[in-house]
mmCIF file of C-alpha atoms and ligand atoms in Angstrom:
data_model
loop_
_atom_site.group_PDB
_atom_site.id
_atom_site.type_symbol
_atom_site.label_atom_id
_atom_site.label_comp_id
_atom_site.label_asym_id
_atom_site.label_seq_id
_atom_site.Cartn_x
_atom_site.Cartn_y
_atom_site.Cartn_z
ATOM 1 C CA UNK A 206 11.777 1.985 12.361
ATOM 2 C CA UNK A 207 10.261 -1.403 13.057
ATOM 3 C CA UNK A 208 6.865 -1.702 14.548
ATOM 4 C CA UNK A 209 5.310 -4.886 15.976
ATOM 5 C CA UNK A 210 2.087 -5.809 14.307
ATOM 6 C CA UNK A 211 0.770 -8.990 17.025
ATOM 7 C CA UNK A 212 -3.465 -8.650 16.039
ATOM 8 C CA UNK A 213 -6.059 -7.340 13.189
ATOM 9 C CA UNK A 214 -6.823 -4.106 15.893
ATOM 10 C CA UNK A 215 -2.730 -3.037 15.378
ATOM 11 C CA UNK A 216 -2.880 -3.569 11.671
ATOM 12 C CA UNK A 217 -5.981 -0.882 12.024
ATOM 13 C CA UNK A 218 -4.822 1.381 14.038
ATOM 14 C CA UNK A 219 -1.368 1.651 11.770
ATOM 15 C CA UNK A 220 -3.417 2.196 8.862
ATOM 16 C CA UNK A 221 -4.795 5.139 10.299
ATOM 17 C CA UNK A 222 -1.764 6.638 11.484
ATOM 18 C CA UNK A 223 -0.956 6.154 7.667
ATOM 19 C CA UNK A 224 -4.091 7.462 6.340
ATOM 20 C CA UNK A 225 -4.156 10.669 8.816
ATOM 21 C CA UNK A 226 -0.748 11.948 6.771
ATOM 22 C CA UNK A 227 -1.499 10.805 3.454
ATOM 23 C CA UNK A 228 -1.105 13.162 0.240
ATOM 24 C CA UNK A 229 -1.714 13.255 -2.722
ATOM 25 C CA UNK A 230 1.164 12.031 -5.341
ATOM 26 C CA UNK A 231 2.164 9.779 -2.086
ATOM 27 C CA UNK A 232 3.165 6.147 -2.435
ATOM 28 C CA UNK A 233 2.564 3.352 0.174
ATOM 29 C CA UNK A 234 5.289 0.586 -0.883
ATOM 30 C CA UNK A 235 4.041 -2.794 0.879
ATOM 31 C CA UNK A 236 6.663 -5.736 0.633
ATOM 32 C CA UNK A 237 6.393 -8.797 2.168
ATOM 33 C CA UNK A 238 6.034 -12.148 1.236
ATOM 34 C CA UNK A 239 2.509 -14.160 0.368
ATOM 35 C CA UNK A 240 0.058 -13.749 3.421
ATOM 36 C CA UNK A 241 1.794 -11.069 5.586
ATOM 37 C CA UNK A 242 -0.090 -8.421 5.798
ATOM 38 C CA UNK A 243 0.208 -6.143 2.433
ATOM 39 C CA UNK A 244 -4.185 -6.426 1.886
ATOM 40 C CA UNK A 245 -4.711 -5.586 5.463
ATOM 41 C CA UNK A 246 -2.843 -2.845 5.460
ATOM 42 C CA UNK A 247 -4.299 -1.682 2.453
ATOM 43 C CA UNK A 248 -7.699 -2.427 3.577
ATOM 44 C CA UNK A 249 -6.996 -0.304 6.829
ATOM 45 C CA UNK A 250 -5.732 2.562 5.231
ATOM 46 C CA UNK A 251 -8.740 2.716 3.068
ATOM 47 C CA UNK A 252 -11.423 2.684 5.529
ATOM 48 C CA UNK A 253 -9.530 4.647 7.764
ATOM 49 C CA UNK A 254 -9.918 7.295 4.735
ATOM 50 C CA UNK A 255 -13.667 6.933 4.840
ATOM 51 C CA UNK A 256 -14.265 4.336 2.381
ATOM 52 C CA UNK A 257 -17.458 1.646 3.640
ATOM 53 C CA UNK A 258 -17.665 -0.659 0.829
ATOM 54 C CA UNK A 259 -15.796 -3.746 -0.221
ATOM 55 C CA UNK A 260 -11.872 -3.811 -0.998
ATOM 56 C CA UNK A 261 -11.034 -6.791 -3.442
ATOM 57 C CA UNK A 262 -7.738 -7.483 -3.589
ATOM 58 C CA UNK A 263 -6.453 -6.155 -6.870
ATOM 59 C CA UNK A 264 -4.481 -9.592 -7.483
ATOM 60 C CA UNK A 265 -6.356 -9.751 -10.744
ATOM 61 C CA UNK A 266 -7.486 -6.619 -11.761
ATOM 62 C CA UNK A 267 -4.120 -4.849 -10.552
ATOM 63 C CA UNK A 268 -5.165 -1.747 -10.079
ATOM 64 C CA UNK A 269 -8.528 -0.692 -8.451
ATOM 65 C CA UNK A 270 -9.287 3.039 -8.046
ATOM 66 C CA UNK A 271 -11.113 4.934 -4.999
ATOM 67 C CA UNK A 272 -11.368 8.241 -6.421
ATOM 68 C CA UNK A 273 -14.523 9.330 -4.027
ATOM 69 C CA UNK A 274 -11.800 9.531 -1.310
ATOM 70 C CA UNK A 275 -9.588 12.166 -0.139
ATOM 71 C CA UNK A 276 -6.796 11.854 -0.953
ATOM 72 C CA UNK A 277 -8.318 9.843 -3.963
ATOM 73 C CA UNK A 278 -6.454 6.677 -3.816
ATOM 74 C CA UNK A 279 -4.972 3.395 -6.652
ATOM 75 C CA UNK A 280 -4.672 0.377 -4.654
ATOM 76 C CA UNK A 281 -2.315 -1.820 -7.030
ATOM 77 C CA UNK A 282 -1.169 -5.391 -6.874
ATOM 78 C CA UNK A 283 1.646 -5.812 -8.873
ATOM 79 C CA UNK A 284 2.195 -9.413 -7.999
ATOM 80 C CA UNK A 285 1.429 -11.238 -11.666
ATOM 81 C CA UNK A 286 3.302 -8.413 -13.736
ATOM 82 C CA UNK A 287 6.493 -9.870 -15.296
ATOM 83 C CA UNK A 288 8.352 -7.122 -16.205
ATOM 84 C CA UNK A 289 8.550 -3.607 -14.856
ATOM 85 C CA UNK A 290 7.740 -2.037 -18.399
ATOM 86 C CA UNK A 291 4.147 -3.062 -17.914
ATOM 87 C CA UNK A 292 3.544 -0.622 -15.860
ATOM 88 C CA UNK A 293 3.435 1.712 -18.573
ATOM 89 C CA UNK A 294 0.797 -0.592 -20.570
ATOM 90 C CA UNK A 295 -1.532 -0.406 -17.286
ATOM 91 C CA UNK A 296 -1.641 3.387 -17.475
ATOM 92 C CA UNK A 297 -0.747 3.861 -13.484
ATOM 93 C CA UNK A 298 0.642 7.380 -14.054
ATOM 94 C CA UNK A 299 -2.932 8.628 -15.255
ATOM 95 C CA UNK A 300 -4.399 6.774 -12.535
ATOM 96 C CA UNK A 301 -1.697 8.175 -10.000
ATOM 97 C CA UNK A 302 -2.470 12.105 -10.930
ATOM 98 C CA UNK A 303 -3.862 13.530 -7.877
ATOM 99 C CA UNK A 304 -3.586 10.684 -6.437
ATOM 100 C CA UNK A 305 -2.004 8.190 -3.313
ATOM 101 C CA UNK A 306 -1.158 4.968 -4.250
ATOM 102 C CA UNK A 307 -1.014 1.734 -2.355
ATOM 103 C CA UNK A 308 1.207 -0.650 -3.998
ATOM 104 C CA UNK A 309 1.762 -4.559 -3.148
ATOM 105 C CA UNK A 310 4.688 -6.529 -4.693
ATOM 106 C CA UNK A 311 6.211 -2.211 -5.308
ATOM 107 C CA UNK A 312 9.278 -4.187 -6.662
ATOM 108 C CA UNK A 313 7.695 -6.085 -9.909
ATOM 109 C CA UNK A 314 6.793 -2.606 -10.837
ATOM 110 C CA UNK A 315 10.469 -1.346 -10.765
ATOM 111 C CA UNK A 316 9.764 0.122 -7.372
ATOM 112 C CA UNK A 317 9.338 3.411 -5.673
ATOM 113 C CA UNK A 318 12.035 4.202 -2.784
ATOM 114 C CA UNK A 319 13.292 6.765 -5.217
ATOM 115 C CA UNK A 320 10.044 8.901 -4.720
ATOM 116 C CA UNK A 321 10.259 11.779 -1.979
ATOM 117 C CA UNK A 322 6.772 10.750 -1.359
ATOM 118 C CA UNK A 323 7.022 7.076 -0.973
ATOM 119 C CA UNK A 324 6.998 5.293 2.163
ATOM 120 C CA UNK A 325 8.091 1.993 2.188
ATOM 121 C CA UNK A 326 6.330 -1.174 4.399
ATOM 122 C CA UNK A 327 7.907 -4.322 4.602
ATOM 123 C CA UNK A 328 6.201 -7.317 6.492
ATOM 124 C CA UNK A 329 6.963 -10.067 8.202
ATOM 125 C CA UNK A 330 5.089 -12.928 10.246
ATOM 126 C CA UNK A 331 6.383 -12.463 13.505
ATOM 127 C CA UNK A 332 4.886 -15.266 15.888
ATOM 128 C CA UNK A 333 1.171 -14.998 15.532
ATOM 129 C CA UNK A 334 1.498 -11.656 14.117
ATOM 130 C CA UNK A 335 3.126 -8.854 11.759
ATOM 131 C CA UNK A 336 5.889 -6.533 12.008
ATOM 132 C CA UNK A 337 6.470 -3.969 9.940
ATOM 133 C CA UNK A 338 9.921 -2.449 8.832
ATOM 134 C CA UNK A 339 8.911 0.966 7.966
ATOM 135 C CA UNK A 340 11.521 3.506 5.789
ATOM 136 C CA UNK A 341 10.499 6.546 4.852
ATOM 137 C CA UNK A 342 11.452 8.968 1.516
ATOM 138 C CA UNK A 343 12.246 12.594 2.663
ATOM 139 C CA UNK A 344 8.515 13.951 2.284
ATOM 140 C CA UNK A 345 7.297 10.976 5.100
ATOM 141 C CA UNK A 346 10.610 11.230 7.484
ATOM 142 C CA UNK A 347 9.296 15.027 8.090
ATOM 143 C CA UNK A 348 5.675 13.824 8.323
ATOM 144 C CA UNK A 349 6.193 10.779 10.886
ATOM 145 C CA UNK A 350 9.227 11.802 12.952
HETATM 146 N N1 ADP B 528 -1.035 -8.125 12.127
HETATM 147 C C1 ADP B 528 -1.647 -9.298 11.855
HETATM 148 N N2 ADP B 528 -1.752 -10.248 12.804
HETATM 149 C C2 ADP B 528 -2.342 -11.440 12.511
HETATM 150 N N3 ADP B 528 -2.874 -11.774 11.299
HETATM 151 C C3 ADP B 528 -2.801 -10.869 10.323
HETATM 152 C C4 ADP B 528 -2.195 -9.599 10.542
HETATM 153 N N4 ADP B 528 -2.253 -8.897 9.375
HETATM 154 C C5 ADP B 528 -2.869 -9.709 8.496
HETATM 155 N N5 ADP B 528 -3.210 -10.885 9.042
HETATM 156 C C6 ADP B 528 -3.872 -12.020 8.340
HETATM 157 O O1 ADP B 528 -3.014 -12.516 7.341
HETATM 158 C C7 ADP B 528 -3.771 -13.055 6.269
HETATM 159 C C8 ADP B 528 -3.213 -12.615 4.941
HETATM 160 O O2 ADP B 528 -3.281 -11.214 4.843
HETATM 161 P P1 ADP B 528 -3.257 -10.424 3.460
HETATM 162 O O3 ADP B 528 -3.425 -9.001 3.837
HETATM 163 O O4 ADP B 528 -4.207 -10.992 2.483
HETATM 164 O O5 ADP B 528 -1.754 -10.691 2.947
HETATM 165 P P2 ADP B 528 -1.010 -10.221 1.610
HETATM 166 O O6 ADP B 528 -1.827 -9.174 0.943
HETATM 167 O O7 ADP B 528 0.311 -9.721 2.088
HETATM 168 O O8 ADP B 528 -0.838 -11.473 0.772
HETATM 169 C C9 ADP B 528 -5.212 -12.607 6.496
HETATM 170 O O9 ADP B 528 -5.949 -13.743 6.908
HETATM 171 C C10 ADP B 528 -5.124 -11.584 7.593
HETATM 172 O O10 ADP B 528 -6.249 -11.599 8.438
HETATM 173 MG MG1 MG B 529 -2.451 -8.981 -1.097
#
């Protein structure tokens, strides 16, 4: 499925299609390059969910955790790991329990297409805008027919 993405107001209203279905144990896979989108998204899921305060991106802390939210959520940013193994190091399975996780750059963390759970986001600039190729594990192909 590809979805156009032209303005700020489409990247919010996707992210709360998004958040409406999310689960716990689910992953959000956003790939893309530098600038297109990945944050936004991220952003728009998480207020979508409820949450009012500030979302730094995690590009230096990695992970940041929003556990008052339901589902709780781990927004990651897996952009400056270097090897997959990491992962591990960072702890993200205790984080994940119970949890949905957001994950930028999904692929330096080995990635997650092979999760039920996981749907995956890839953006693009597309003029002005975004778009979005969107494929979905078997758990999200049910939930967003
Ligand atoms: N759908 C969109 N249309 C236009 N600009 C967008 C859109 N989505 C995001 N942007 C802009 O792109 C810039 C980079 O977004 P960001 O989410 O930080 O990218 P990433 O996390 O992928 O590096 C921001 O200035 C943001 O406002
Ligand atoms: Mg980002």
């Amino acid at each position: 499925m590809t979805l156009n993405l032209p303005d700020l107001a489409a990247m919010e209203a996707f992210g709360a299609r998004i958040a409406s279905r999310l689960l716990p144990g689910d992953v959000v896979a956003l790939s893309g390059g530098l600038g297109t989108g990945k944050t936004t998204l991220s952003r728009a899921i998480l207020r979508a969910l409820g949450h009012e305060g500030e979302v730094p991106s995690p590009t230096f802390t990695i992970l940041e955790t929003y556990d008052h939210l339901n589902p709780p959520v781990v927004h990651a940013d897996f952009y400056r790991l270097e090897d997959p193994s990491e992962v591990e190091q960072l702890g993200l399975d205790h984080y994940r329990d119970g949890a949905a996780l957001l994950a930028e750059w999904p692929e330096n963390a080995g990635g997650f297409d092979s999760e039920a759970a996981c749907i995956s986001i890839h953006l693009e600039t597309a003029n002005e805008g975004r778009k979005a190729v969107v494929t979905g594990g078997a758990d999200w192909l049910e939930r967003m027919p």
